[in-house]
Tab-separated table of C-alpha atoms in Angstrom:
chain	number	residue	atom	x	y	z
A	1	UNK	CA	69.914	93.835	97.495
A	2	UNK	CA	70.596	95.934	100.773
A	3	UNK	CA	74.071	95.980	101.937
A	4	UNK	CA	75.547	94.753	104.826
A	5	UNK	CA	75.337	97.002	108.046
A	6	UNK	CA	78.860	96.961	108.073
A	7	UNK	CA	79.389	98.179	104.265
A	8	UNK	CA	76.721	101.205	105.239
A	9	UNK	CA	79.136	101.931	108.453
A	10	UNK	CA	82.058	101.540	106.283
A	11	UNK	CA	80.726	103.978	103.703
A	12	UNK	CA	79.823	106.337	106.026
A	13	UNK	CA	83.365	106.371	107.432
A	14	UNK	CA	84.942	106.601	104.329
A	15	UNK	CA	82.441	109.562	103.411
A	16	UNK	CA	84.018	111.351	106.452
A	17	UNK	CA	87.292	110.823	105.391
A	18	UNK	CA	87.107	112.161	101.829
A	19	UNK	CA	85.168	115.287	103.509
A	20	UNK	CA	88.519	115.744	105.697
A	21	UNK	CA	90.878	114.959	102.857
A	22	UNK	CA	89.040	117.336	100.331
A	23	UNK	CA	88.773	121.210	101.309
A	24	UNK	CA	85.534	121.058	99.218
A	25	UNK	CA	83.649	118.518	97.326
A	26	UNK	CA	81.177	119.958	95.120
A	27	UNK	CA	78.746	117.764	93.458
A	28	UNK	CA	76.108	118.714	90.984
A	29	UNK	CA	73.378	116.900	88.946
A	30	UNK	CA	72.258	114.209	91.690
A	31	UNK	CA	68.819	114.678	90.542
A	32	UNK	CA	69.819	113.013	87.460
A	33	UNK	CA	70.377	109.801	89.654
A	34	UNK	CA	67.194	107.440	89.675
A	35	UNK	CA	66.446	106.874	92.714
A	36	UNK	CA	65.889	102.982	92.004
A	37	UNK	CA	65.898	101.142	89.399
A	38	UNK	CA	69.156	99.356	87.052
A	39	UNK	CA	71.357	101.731	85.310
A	40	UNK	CA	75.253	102.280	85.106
A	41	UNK	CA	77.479	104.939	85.573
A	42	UNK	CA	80.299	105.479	83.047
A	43	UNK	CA	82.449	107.762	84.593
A	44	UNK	CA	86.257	109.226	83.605
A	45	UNK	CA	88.985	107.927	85.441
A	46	UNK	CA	92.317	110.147	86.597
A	47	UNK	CA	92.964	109.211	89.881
A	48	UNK	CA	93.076	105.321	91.082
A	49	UNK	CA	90.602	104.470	93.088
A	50	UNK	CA	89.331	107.873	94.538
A	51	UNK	CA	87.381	108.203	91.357
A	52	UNK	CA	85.317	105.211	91.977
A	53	UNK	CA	85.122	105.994	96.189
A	54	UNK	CA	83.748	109.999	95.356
A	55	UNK	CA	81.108	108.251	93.683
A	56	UNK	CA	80.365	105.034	95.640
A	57	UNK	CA	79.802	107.996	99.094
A	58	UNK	CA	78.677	111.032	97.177
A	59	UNK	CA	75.092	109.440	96.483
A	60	UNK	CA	72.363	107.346	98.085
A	61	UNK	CA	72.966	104.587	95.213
A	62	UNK	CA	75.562	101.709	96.563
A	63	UNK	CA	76.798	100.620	92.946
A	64	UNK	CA	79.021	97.838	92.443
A	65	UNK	CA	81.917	98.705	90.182
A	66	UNK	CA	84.417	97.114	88.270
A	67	UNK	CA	87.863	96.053	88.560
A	68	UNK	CA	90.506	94.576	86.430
A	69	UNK	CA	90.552	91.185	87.007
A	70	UNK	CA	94.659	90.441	87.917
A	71	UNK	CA	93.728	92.250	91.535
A	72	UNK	CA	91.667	89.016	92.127
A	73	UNK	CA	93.899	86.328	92.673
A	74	UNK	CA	94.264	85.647	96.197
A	75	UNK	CA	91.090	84.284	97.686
A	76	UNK	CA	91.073	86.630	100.887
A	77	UNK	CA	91.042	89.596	97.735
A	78	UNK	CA	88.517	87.613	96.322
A	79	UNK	CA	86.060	87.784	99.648
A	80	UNK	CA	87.614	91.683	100.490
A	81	UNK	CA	86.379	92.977	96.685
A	82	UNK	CA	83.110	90.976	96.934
A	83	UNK	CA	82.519	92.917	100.535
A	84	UNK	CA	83.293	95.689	98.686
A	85	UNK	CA	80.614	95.402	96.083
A	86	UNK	CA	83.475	94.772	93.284
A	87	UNK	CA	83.475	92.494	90.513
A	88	UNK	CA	85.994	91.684	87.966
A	89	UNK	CA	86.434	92.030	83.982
A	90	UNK	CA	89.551	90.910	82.448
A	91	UNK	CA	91.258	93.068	79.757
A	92	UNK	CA	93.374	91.500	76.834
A	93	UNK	CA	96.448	92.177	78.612
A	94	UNK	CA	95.893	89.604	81.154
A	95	UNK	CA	95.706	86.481	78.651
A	96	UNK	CA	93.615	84.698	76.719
A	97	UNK	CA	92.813	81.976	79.801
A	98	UNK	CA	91.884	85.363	81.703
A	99	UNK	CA	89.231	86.500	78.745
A	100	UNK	CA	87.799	83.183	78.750
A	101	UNK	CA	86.298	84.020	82.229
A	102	UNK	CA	84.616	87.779	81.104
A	103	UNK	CA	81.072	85.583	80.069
A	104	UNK	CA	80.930	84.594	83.579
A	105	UNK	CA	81.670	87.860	85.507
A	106	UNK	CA	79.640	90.139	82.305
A	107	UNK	CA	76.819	87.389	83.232
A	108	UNK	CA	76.905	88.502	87.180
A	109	UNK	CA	76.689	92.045	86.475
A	110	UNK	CA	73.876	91.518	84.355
A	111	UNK	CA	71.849	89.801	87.378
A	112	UNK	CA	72.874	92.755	89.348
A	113	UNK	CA	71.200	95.107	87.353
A	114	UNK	CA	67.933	92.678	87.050
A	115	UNK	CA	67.643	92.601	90.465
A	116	UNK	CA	67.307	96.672	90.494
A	117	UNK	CA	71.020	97.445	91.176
A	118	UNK	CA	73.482	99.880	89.690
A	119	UNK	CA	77.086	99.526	88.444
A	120	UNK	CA	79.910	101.612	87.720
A	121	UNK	CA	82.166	101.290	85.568
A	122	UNK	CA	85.670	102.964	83.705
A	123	UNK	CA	85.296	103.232	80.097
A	124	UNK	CA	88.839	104.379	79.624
A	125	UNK	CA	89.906	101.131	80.771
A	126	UNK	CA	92.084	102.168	83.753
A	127	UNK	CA	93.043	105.673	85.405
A	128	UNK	CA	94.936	107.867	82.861
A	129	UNK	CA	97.153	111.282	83.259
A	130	UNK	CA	95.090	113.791	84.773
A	131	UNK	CA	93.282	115.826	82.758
A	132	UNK	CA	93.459	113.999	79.549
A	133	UNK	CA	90.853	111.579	78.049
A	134	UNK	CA	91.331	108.590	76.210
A	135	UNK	CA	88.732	106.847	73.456
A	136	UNK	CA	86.326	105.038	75.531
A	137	UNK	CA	86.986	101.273	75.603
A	138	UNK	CA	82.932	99.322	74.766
A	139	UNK	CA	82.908	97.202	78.017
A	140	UNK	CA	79.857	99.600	79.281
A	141	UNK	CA	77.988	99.330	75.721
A	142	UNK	CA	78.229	95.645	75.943
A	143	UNK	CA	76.585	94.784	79.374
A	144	UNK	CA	74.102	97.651	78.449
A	145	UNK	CA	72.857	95.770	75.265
A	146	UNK	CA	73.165	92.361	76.835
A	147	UNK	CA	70.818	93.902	79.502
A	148	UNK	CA	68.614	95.125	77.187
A	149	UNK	CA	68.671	91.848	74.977
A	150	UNK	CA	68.053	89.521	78.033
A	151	UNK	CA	65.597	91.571	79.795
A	152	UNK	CA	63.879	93.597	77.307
A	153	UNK	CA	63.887	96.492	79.034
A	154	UNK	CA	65.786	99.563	78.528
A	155	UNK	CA	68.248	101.299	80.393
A	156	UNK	CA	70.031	104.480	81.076
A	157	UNK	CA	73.377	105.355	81.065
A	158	UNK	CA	74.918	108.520	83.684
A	159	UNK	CA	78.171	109.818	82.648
A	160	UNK	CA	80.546	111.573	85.315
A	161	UNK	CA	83.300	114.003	85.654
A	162	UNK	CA	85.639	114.708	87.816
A	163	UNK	CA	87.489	118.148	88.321
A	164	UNK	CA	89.866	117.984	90.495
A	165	UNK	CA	91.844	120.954	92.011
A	166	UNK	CA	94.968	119.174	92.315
A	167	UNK	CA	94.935	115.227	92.174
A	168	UNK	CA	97.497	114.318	95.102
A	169	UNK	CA	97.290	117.348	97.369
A	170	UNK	CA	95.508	117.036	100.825
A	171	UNK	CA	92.737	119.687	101.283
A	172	UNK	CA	92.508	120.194	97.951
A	173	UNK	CA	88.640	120.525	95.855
A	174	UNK	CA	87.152	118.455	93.460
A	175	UNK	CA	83.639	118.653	91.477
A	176	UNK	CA	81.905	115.834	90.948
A	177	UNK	CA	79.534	116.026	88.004
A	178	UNK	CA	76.865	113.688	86.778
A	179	UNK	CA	75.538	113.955	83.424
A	180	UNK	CA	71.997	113.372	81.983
A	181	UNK	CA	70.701	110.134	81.485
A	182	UNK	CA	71.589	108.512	78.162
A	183	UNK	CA	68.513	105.624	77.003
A	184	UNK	CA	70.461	102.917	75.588
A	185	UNK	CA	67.277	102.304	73.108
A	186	UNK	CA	66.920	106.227	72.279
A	187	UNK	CA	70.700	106.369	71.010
A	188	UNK	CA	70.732	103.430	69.093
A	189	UNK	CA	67.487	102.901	67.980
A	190	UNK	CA	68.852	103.996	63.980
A	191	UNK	CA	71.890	101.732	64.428
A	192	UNK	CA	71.446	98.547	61.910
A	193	UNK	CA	73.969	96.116	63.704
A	194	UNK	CA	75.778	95.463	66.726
A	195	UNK	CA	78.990	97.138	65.742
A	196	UNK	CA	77.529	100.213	65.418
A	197	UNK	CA	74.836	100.104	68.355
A	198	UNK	CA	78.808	99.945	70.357
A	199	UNK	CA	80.047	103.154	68.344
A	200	UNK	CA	77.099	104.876	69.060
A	201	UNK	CA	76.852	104.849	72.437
A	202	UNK	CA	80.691	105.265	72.892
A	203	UNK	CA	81.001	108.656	71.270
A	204	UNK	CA	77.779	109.732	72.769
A	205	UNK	CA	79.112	108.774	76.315
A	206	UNK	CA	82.358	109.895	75.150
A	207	UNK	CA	80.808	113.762	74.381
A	208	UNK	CA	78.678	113.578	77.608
A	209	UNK	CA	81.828	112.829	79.489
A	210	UNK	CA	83.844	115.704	77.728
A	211	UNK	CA	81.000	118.296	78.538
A	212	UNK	CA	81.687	117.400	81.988
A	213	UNK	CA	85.284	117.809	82.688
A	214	UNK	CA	88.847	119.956	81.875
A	215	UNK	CA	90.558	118.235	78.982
A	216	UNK	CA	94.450	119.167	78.167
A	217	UNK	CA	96.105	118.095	75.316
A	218	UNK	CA	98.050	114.947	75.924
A	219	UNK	CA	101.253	116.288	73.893
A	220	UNK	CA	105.260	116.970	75.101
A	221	UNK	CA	103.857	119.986	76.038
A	222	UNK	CA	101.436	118.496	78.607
A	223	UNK	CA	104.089	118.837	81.623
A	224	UNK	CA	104.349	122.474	81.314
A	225	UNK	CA	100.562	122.974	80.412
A	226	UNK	CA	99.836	121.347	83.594
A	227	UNK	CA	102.081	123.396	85.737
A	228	UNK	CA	101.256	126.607	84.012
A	229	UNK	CA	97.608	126.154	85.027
A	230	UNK	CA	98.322	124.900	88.598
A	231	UNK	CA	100.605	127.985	89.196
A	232	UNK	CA	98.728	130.436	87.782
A	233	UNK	CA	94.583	129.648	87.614
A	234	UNK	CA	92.485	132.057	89.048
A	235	UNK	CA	90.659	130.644	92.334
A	236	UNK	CA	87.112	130.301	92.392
A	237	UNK	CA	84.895	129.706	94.894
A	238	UNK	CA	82.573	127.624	92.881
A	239	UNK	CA	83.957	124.599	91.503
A	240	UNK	CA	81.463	124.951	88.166
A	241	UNK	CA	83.230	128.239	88.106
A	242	UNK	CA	86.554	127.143	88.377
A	243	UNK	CA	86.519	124.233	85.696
A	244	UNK	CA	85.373	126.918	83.553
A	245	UNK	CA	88.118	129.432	84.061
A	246	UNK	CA	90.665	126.353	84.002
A	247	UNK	CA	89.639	125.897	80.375
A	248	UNK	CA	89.912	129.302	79.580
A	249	UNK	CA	93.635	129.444	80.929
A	250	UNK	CA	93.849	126.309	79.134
A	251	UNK	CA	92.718	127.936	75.898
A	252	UNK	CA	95.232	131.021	75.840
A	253	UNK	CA	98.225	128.891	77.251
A	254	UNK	CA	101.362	129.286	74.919
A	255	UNK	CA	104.357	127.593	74.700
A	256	UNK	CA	106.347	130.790	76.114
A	257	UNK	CA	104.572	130.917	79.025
A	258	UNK	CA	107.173	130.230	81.641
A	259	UNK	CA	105.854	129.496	85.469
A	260	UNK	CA	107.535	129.268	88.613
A	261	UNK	CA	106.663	127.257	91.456
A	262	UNK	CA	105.241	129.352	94.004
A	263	UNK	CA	106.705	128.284	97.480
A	264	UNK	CA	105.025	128.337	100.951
A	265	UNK	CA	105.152	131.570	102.822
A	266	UNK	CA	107.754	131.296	105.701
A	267	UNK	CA	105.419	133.219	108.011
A	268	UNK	CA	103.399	130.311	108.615
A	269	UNK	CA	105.862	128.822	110.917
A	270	UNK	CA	105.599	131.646	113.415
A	271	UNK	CA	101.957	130.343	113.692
A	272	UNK	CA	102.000	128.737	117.227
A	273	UNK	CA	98.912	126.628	115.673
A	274	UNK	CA	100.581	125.673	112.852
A	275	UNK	CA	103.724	124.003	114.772
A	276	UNK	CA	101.234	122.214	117.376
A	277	UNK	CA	99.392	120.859	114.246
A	278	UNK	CA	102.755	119.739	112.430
A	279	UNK	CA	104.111	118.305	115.693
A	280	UNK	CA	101.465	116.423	116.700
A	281	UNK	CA	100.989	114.546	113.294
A	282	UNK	CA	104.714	114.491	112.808
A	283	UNK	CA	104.481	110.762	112.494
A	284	UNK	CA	101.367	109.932	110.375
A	285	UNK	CA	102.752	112.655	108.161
A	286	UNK	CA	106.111	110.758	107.891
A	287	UNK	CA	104.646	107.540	107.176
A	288	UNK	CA	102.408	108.902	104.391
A	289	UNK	CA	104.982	110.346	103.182
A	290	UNK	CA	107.620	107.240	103.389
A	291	UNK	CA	104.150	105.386	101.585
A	292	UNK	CA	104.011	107.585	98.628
A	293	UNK	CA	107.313	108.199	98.300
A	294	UNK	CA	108.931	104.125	98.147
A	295	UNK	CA	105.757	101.790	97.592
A	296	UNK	CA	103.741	103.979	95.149
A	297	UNK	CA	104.818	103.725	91.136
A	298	UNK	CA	102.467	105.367	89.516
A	299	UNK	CA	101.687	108.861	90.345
A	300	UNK	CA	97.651	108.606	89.763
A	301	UNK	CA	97.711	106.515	92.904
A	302	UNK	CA	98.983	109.009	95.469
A	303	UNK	CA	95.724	110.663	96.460
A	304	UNK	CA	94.159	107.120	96.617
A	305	UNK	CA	96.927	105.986	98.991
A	306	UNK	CA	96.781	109.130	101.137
A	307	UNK	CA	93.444	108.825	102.086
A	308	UNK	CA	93.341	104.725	102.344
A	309	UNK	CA	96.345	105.215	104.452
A	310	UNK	CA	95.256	108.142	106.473
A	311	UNK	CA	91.789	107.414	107.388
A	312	UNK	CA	92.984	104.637	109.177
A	313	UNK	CA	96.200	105.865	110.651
A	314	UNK	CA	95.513	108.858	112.243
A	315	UNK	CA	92.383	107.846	114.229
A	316	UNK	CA	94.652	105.097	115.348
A	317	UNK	CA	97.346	108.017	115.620
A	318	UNK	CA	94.647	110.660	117.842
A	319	UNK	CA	93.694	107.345	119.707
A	320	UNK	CA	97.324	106.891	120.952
A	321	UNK	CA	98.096	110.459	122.062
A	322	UNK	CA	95.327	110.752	123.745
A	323	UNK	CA	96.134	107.888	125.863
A	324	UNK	CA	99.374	108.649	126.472
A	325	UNK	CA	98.760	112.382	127.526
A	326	UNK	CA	95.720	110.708	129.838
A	327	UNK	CA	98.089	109.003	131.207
A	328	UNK	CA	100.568	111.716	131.748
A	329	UNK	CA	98.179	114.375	132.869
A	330	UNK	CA	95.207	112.012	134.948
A	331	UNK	CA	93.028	114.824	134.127
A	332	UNK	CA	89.976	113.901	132.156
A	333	UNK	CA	88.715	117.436	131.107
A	334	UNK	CA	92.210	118.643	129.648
A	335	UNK	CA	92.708	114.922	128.103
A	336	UNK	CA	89.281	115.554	125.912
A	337	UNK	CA	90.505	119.450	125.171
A	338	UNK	CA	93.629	117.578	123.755
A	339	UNK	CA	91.577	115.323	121.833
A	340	UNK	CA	89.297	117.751	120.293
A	341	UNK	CA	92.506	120.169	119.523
A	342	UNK	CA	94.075	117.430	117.545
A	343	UNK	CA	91.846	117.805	114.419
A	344	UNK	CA	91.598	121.177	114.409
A	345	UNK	CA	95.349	121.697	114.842
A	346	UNK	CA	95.375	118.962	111.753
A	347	UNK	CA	93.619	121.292	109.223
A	348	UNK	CA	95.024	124.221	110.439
A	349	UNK	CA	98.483	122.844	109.851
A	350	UNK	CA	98.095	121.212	106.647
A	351	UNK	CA	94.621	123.291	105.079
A	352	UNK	CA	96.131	124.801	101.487
């Protein structure tokens, strides 16, 4: 099943706009991606709906992933998610009347993958505190064994992980890590019953998943641990490299270690660059900003929001100026030089 034309042109401008949002996004193991063929990708989850968008651009493979089921209410959500190659699952939070309709929606995704298609899908159950795991909930061992049991035919499982730099901060880095296959048949092959065919392939995901990612202890400590590392890691150039140092830091972190926030230099203000950049997205800036700071309640949704938000706003924001300074100026060749400076100024202003 091909996507629309305008899904591809969305994805491609979405691509774009996670390239200008992240400073670098590193991917490895995309050879462990069939090229065709069913199969699902279980991947962490820390960060709202970036996780699932890093995935959906960074390969050639146009899964459709899941969703809890309370965002699909309205009927114009309903035709938006669908565009969108999303499909619902309803956790036990949302009712009994809600459960009743998981046959239905587990039935759909299993005539997605029989028609060659992939799916995605968060086996912690929703996004979590960054760089913490959770027990994997069995929704992905389910459709894989209802697959297998209504098709005969086996199927792999990719785990993901995510390492992200800093999960909020514009021009930031992330790694984006996909794990060997996992056969579904291979792992539980030895298990007698159903039960533990679900175990089985939870803590073998589960592992994968670890081997892939920075875990830190989810304990009253996990505030400071967190600062202590973004303060004081040692920057790598290769984000492989860098996950790997984070978990040594990780590893020798005690309880006395005291941090302080290191501020801005000063200097960069004298940067004639750096004021054209700041004053020329003074009010996309403040808008983000007002976004994240009165509509946004949970904290693992303000990198989502600032790229939703700013891929669409400031186009719409260099679109304006340019106009207006066209119509200022009526000079064609400095109105494109303003144009063209209005990126650039952008990452020079804001670039960490």
């Amino acid at each position: 099943m091909t996507p629309s034309l305008r899904y591809r042109f969305l994805k491609l401008y979405v691509k774009l706009g996670l390239k200008v949002f992240f400073k670098k996004w590193q991917a490895t193991g995309l050879e462990n991606i069939p090229k065709q063929g069913a199969f699902i990708f279980v991947p962490n989850h820390q960060n709202a709906f970036l996780d699932a968008l890093l995935v959906v651009c960074g390969t050639s493979r146009n899964p459709w992933f899941i969703a809890r089921g309370d965002v699909f209410k309205k009927p114009w959500a309903v035709r938006l998610l669908t565009f969108m190659r999303i499909k619902p699952l309803f956790r036990f939070r949302d009712g009994l009347e809600a459960m009743r309709q998981n046959d239905k929606y587990m039935n759909e995704c299993i005539d997605v993958l029989k028609q060659g298609e992939c799916i995605l899908i968060f086996a912690e159950g929703n996004h979590n505190e960054p760089w913490t795991t959770r027990p994997l909930q069995r929704g992905f061992a389910h459709m894989a064994l209802q697959y297998i049991e209504k098709t005969g035919n086996d199927i792999n499982l990719i785990p993901v992980g995510y390492h992200y730099e800093n999960h909020h901060t514009f021009r930031s880095r992330v790694l984006v890590q996909y794990g060997k296959p996992i056969s579904v048949l291979e792992i539980t092959k030895s298990s007698a019953d159903q039960r533990e065919k679900l175990l089985a392939l939870a803590d073998r995901v589960s592992a994968d998943m670890r081997s892939l990612i920075l875990t830190v202890p989810k304990d009253d400590d996990y505030p400071e641990r967190k600062n202590f590392l973004i303060q004081n890691r040692a920057h790598k150039t290769d984000m492989i490299d860098q996950l790997q140092a984070d978990r040594e830091m990780m590893k020798h972190w005690k309880k006395e270690d005291k941090t302080q926030a290191k501020q801005p230099s000063v200097f960069r203000w004298l940067n004639p660059l750096f004021l054209y950049g700041r004053l020329v997205h003074l009010i996309p800036h403040t808008i983000i900003g007002w976004v994240v700071k009165n509509k946004i309640k949970d904290d693992q949704f303000i990198g989502s929001v600032k790229v939703a938000v700013g891929i669409f706003l400031i186009p719409i924001s260099y679109i304006l100026l340019t106009l207006i300074f066209f119509l200022i100026t009526r000079e064609s060749v400095w109105t494109l030089g303003f144009f063209i400076s209005l990126p650039i100024s952008g990452l020079i202003a804001y670039n960490r």
